[in-house]
Amino acid sequence: MSQLIEYIKDQIWILEYPVRFGGMNLYGRMTIIKLDNGELFIHDPCEIDGLAKHEIDAIGEVKYIIAPGSYHHLFVADFQMKYPNAETFLCPGLERKRPDIKFDWILGNMPDHRWGNALEQVVVQGTKYIWEVAFFHKPTKTLILVDLLENIGDDYRHSASRLLRFWWKVVFRMWNNPKAAPEYQVGWGKKNIVKNGLDRILGWKANRVILAHGELIESNVKNILSTAWRNVLIE
Ligand SMILES: [Fe+2]
């Protein structure tokens, strides 16, 4: 059942998982990064079955569980149960939204020294409803986002329901048009602060984007990000 994919040889693995949003069936995406010492960094954990756990254990030792955004926390506890020795890091604000989740650290603008050789990170402070911590894997120039960019359109690998098409095409205007999550369409919060975070992401000059919802982006990254975030960047 596990659909774990080795995305970049011996460095990055991804696994899509089903989620429901506004009555629609969607997918999220967990990313696993292997650090030089074999430790695993689990970004946006999902529920895993026995086979997936077996596959993950064959890659390395799960050490860090990352809940990277205000809406990406649903399966943290499940992952913690399977890996009780791993440390958990939360996007700021989740400690209030989900006081039941046990955690060790709150993510900030500086990477933890244990993954700082491999990853950059920045907190993007949105509205009170949505914050996200963006990560950049330096060895592979891979940007890792959850809700700051969603990419669902004609090349979507899953069958999109009529409801999903209606919302994405008619309401959100996000079909074939990568944009930040619908939550950002009601506002970005303090744009000058958000812009600082987005500018830092653009400065990383990523070659590809792993995102939670929709198809990965492997070319033209700068243009796609600049277009998706133009309402903030041109302020
Ligand atoms: Fe999301």
Short mmCIF file of C-alpha atoms and ligand atoms in Angstrom, two decimals:
data_model
loop_
_atom_site.label_atom_id
_atom_site.label_comp_id
_atom_site.label_asym_id
_atom_site.label_seq_id
_atom_site.Cartn_x
_atom_site.Cartn_y
_atom_site.Cartn_z
CA MET A 1 0.00 0.00 0.00
CA SER A 2 2.88 2.34 0.72
CA GLN A 3 3.64 4.68 -2.17
CA LEU A 4 6.90 6.04 -0.83
CA ILE A 5 8.98 7.36 -3.72
CA GLU A 6 12.70 7.97 -3.72
CA TYR A 7 12.54 11.40 -5.33
CA ILE A 8 16.23 12.31 -5.27
CA LYS A 9 18.56 9.38 -4.92
CA ASP A 10 19.59 8.74 -1.33
CA GLN A 11 18.51 12.25 -0.25
CA ILE A 12 14.78 12.92 -0.55
CA TRP A 13 11.70 10.69 -0.42
CA ILE A 14 8.06 11.71 -0.82
CA LEU A 15 4.75 10.08 0.02
CA GLU A 16 1.32 11.40 -0.92
CA TYR A 17 -1.52 10.88 1.54
CA PRO A 18 -5.28 11.52 1.40
CA VAL A 19 -6.80 14.49 3.28
CA ARG A 20 -10.19 16.16 3.26
CA PHE A 21 -10.54 19.90 2.78
CA GLY A 22 -13.89 21.69 2.66
CA GLY A 23 -15.70 18.46 1.82
CA MET A 24 -13.24 17.63 -0.97
CA ASN A 25 -10.88 14.73 -1.14
CA LEU A 26 -7.38 16.02 -1.69
CA TYR A 27 -3.87 14.79 -1.16
CA GLY A 28 -1.06 16.06 1.00
CA ARG A 29 2.58 15.11 0.66
CA MET A 30 5.11 14.06 3.27
CA THR A 31 8.78 14.73 2.52
CA ILE A 32 11.62 12.79 4.09
CA ILE A 33 15.15 14.17 4.01
CA LYS A 34 18.15 12.07 4.87
CA LEU A 35 20.95 14.05 6.49
CA ASP A 36 24.62 13.18 5.96
CA ASN A 37 24.75 11.20 9.21
CA GLY A 38 21.77 9.07 8.26
CA GLU A 39 19.25 10.91 10.45
CA LEU A 40 15.82 11.46 8.94
CA PHE A 41 13.94 14.76 8.88
CA ILE A 42 10.21 14.10 8.48
CA HIS A 43 8.42 17.10 6.98
CA ASP A 44 4.60 17.10 7.16
CA PRO A 45 4.17 13.59 8.55
CA CYS A 46 1.26 11.46 7.41
CA GLU A 47 -0.32 8.32 8.76
CA ILE A 48 1.91 5.43 7.78
CA ASP A 49 1.12 1.75 7.47
CA GLY A 50 3.44 -1.07 8.39
CA LEU A 51 4.98 -1.23 4.96
CA ALA A 52 5.74 2.51 4.88
CA LYS A 53 7.29 2.28 8.34
CA HIS A 54 9.41 -0.62 7.21
CA GLU A 55 10.55 1.35 4.15
CA ILE A 56 11.33 4.45 6.22
CA ASP A 57 13.31 2.44 8.75
CA ALA A 58 15.39 1.04 5.90
CA ILE A 59 16.37 4.59 4.87
CA GLY A 60 17.64 5.82 8.23
CA GLU A 61 16.75 6.82 11.77
CA VAL A 62 13.72 9.07 12.26
CA LYS A 63 14.97 11.93 14.46
CA TYR A 64 12.98 15.05 13.63
CA ILE A 65 9.22 15.37 13.11
CA ILE A 66 8.26 18.69 11.53
CA ALA A 67 4.75 20.19 11.54
CA PRO A 68 5.48 22.98 9.04
CA GLY A 69 2.19 24.86 8.81
CA SER A 70 -0.99 25.87 10.59
CA TYR A 71 -2.95 23.15 8.78
CA HIS A 72 -0.29 20.47 8.67
CA HIS A 73 -0.41 18.83 12.07
CA LEU A 74 -3.07 16.12 11.74
CA PHE A 75 -0.79 13.10 11.86
CA VAL A 76 1.96 14.31 14.19
CA ALA A 77 0.70 12.32 17.16
CA ASP A 78 0.43 9.17 15.08
CA PHE A 79 4.01 9.59 13.92
CA GLN A 80 5.20 10.29 17.46
CA MET A 81 3.62 7.05 18.60
CA LYS A 82 5.57 5.14 15.98
CA TYR A 83 8.79 7.04 16.68
CA PRO A 84 8.74 7.95 20.39
CA ASN A 85 12.42 8.94 20.42
CA ALA A 86 12.10 11.53 17.66
CA GLU A 87 11.89 15.25 18.55
CA THR A 88 8.91 17.27 17.34
CA PHE A 89 9.15 20.81 15.94
CA LEU A 90 6.03 22.95 15.39
CA CYS A 91 5.24 25.90 13.16
CA PRO A 92 4.68 28.89 15.50
CA GLY A 93 1.03 29.12 16.56
CA LEU A 94 0.37 25.39 16.49
CA GLU A 95 1.22 25.19 20.18
CA ARG A 96 -1.93 27.28 20.80
CA LYS A 97 -4.11 25.80 18.08
CA ARG A 98 -3.25 22.24 19.06
CA PRO A 99 -2.29 22.34 22.75
CA ASP A 100 -2.76 18.57 22.86
CA ILE A 101 0.24 17.92 20.61
CA LYS A 102 3.39 17.21 22.56
CA PHE A 103 6.38 19.03 21.11
CA ASP A 104 10.00 19.78 21.86
CA TRP A 105 10.67 22.97 19.89
CA ILE A 106 9.01 25.79 18.00
CA LEU A 107 10.46 26.41 14.54
CA GLY A 108 12.08 29.79 13.88
CA ASN A 109 14.04 31.60 11.20
CA MET A 110 17.28 29.79 11.94
CA PRO A 111 17.71 26.10 11.26
CA ASP A 112 18.46 23.81 14.18
CA HIS A 113 22.21 23.23 14.22
CA ARG A 114 21.66 19.54 13.66
CA TRP A 115 20.20 20.10 10.19
CA GLY A 116 21.67 23.51 9.40
CA ASN A 117 24.30 22.09 7.04
CA ALA A 118 21.59 20.72 4.80
CA LEU A 119 18.59 23.00 5.23
CA GLU A 120 17.64 26.67 5.36
CA GLN A 121 14.31 27.77 6.79
CA VAL A 122 12.17 30.86 7.24
CA VAL A 123 8.89 31.56 9.02
CA VAL A 124 6.31 33.19 6.76
CA GLN A 125 3.92 35.04 9.07
CA GLY A 126 0.55 35.23 7.39
CA THR A 127 -2.77 36.06 8.99
CA LYS A 128 -3.76 34.65 12.35
CA TYR A 129 -5.20 31.70 10.44
CA ILE A 130 -2.18 30.58 8.48
CA TRP A 131 1.55 30.56 9.05
CA GLU A 132 4.13 28.36 7.46
CA VAL A 133 7.79 27.54 7.84
CA ALA A 134 9.43 27.11 4.44
CA PHE A 135 12.49 24.88 4.05
CA PHE A 136 15.23 24.73 1.43
CA HIS A 137 17.40 21.65 0.95
CA LYS A 138 20.72 23.11 -0.11
CA PRO A 139 22.45 20.07 -1.67
CA THR A 140 19.60 19.54 -4.15
CA LYS A 141 18.32 23.14 -4.36
CA THR A 142 14.84 21.92 -3.42
CA LEU A 143 12.26 24.22 -1.87
CA ILE A 144 9.78 22.44 0.40
CA LEU A 145 6.43 24.11 1.02
CA VAL A 146 2.99 23.09 2.17
CA ASP A 147 0.37 25.78 1.60
CA LEU A 148 2.38 28.67 0.17
CA LEU A 149 2.00 27.11 -3.26
CA GLU A 150 -0.61 24.67 -4.56
CA ASN A 151 -0.49 23.28 -8.07
CA ILE A 152 -3.58 21.46 -9.28
CA GLY A 153 -4.62 21.48 -12.94
CA ASP A 154 -4.83 19.36 -16.08
CA ASP A 155 -1.72 17.37 -15.16
CA TYR A 156 -3.07 16.42 -11.72
CA ARG A 157 -2.28 12.74 -11.26
CA HIS A 158 -5.42 12.05 -9.26
CA SER A 159 -8.95 12.26 -10.59
CA ALA A 160 -10.33 15.60 -9.49
CA SER A 161 -13.95 15.48 -8.33
CA ARG A 162 -16.49 17.90 -9.78
CA LEU A 163 -16.53 19.74 -6.48
CA LEU A 164 -12.76 20.12 -6.52
CA ARG A 165 -12.81 21.36 -10.12
CA PHE A 166 -15.56 23.84 -9.33
CA TRP A 167 -13.73 25.32 -6.36
CA TRP A 168 -10.33 25.35 -8.06
CA LYS A 169 -11.57 26.69 -11.40
CA VAL A 170 -14.47 28.96 -10.60
CA VAL A 171 -14.06 30.07 -7.01
CA PHE A 172 -10.33 30.13 -6.31
CA ARG A 173 -9.12 30.43 -9.93
CA MET A 174 -6.26 28.09 -9.14
CA TRP A 175 -6.72 25.47 -11.88
CA ASN A 176 -3.55 25.40 -14.03
CA ASN A 177 -2.60 28.50 -12.06
CA PRO A 178 -0.33 27.70 -9.10
CA LYS A 179 -1.21 29.94 -6.17
CA ALA A 180 -0.95 30.03 -2.41
CA ALA A 181 -3.68 28.12 -0.56
CA PRO A 182 -7.24 29.48 -0.57
CA GLU A 183 -6.72 30.72 3.01
CA TYR A 184 -4.33 33.33 1.59
CA GLN A 185 -6.98 34.62 -0.78
CA VAL A 186 -8.76 36.30 2.11
CA GLY A 187 -5.56 38.13 2.97
CA TRP A 188 -1.88 37.73 3.66
CA GLY A 189 -1.61 39.61 6.94
CA LYS A 190 1.07 42.27 7.28
CA LYS A 191 2.41 42.27 3.76
CA ASN A 192 5.76 43.88 4.53
CA ILE A 193 6.53 41.10 7.02
CA VAL A 194 5.27 38.38 4.69
CA LYS A 195 7.32 39.90 1.87
CA ASN A 196 10.50 39.53 3.96
CA GLY A 197 9.86 35.81 4.23
CA LEU A 198 8.95 35.37 0.57
CA ASP A 199 12.00 37.38 -0.54
CA ARG A 200 14.21 35.09 1.46
CA ILE A 201 12.65 32.06 -0.21
CA LEU A 202 13.21 33.59 -3.66
CA GLY A 203 16.82 34.30 -2.70
CA TRP A 204 17.44 30.60 -2.28
CA LYS A 205 17.06 30.21 -6.07
CA ALA A 206 15.44 26.80 -5.90
CA ASN A 207 15.48 24.52 -8.94
CA ARG A 208 12.38 22.60 -7.88
CA VAL A 209 9.51 22.78 -5.41
CA ILE A 210 8.04 19.96 -3.38
CA LEU A 211 4.59 21.11 -2.29
CA ALA A 212 1.87 19.43 -0.29
CA HIS A 213 -1.07 19.78 -2.68
CA GLY A 214 -0.75 19.06 -6.38
CA GLU A 215 2.05 18.38 -8.79
CA LEU A 216 5.70 19.09 -8.07
CA ILE A 217 7.33 21.97 -9.88
CA GLU A 218 10.62 21.20 -11.60
CA SER A 219 11.21 24.12 -13.94
CA ASN A 220 10.59 27.84 -14.15
CA VAL A 221 10.46 28.03 -10.36
CA LYS A 222 11.26 31.71 -9.96
CA ASN A 223 8.55 32.84 -12.38
CA ILE A 224 5.94 30.54 -10.88
CA LEU A 225 6.66 31.72 -7.34
CA SER A 226 6.81 35.39 -8.32
CA THR A 227 3.48 35.13 -10.14
CA ALA A 228 1.78 33.22 -7.32
CA TRP A 229 2.96 35.72 -4.71
CA ARG A 230 2.77 38.90 -6.79
CA ASN A 231 0.13 40.54 -4.59
CA VAL A 232 2.62 40.58 -1.75
CA LEU A 233 5.87 41.07 -3.66
CA ILE A 234 4.77 44.20 -5.52
CA GLU A 235 3.65 46.00 -2.38
FE FE B 1 -2.44 22.27 3.22
#
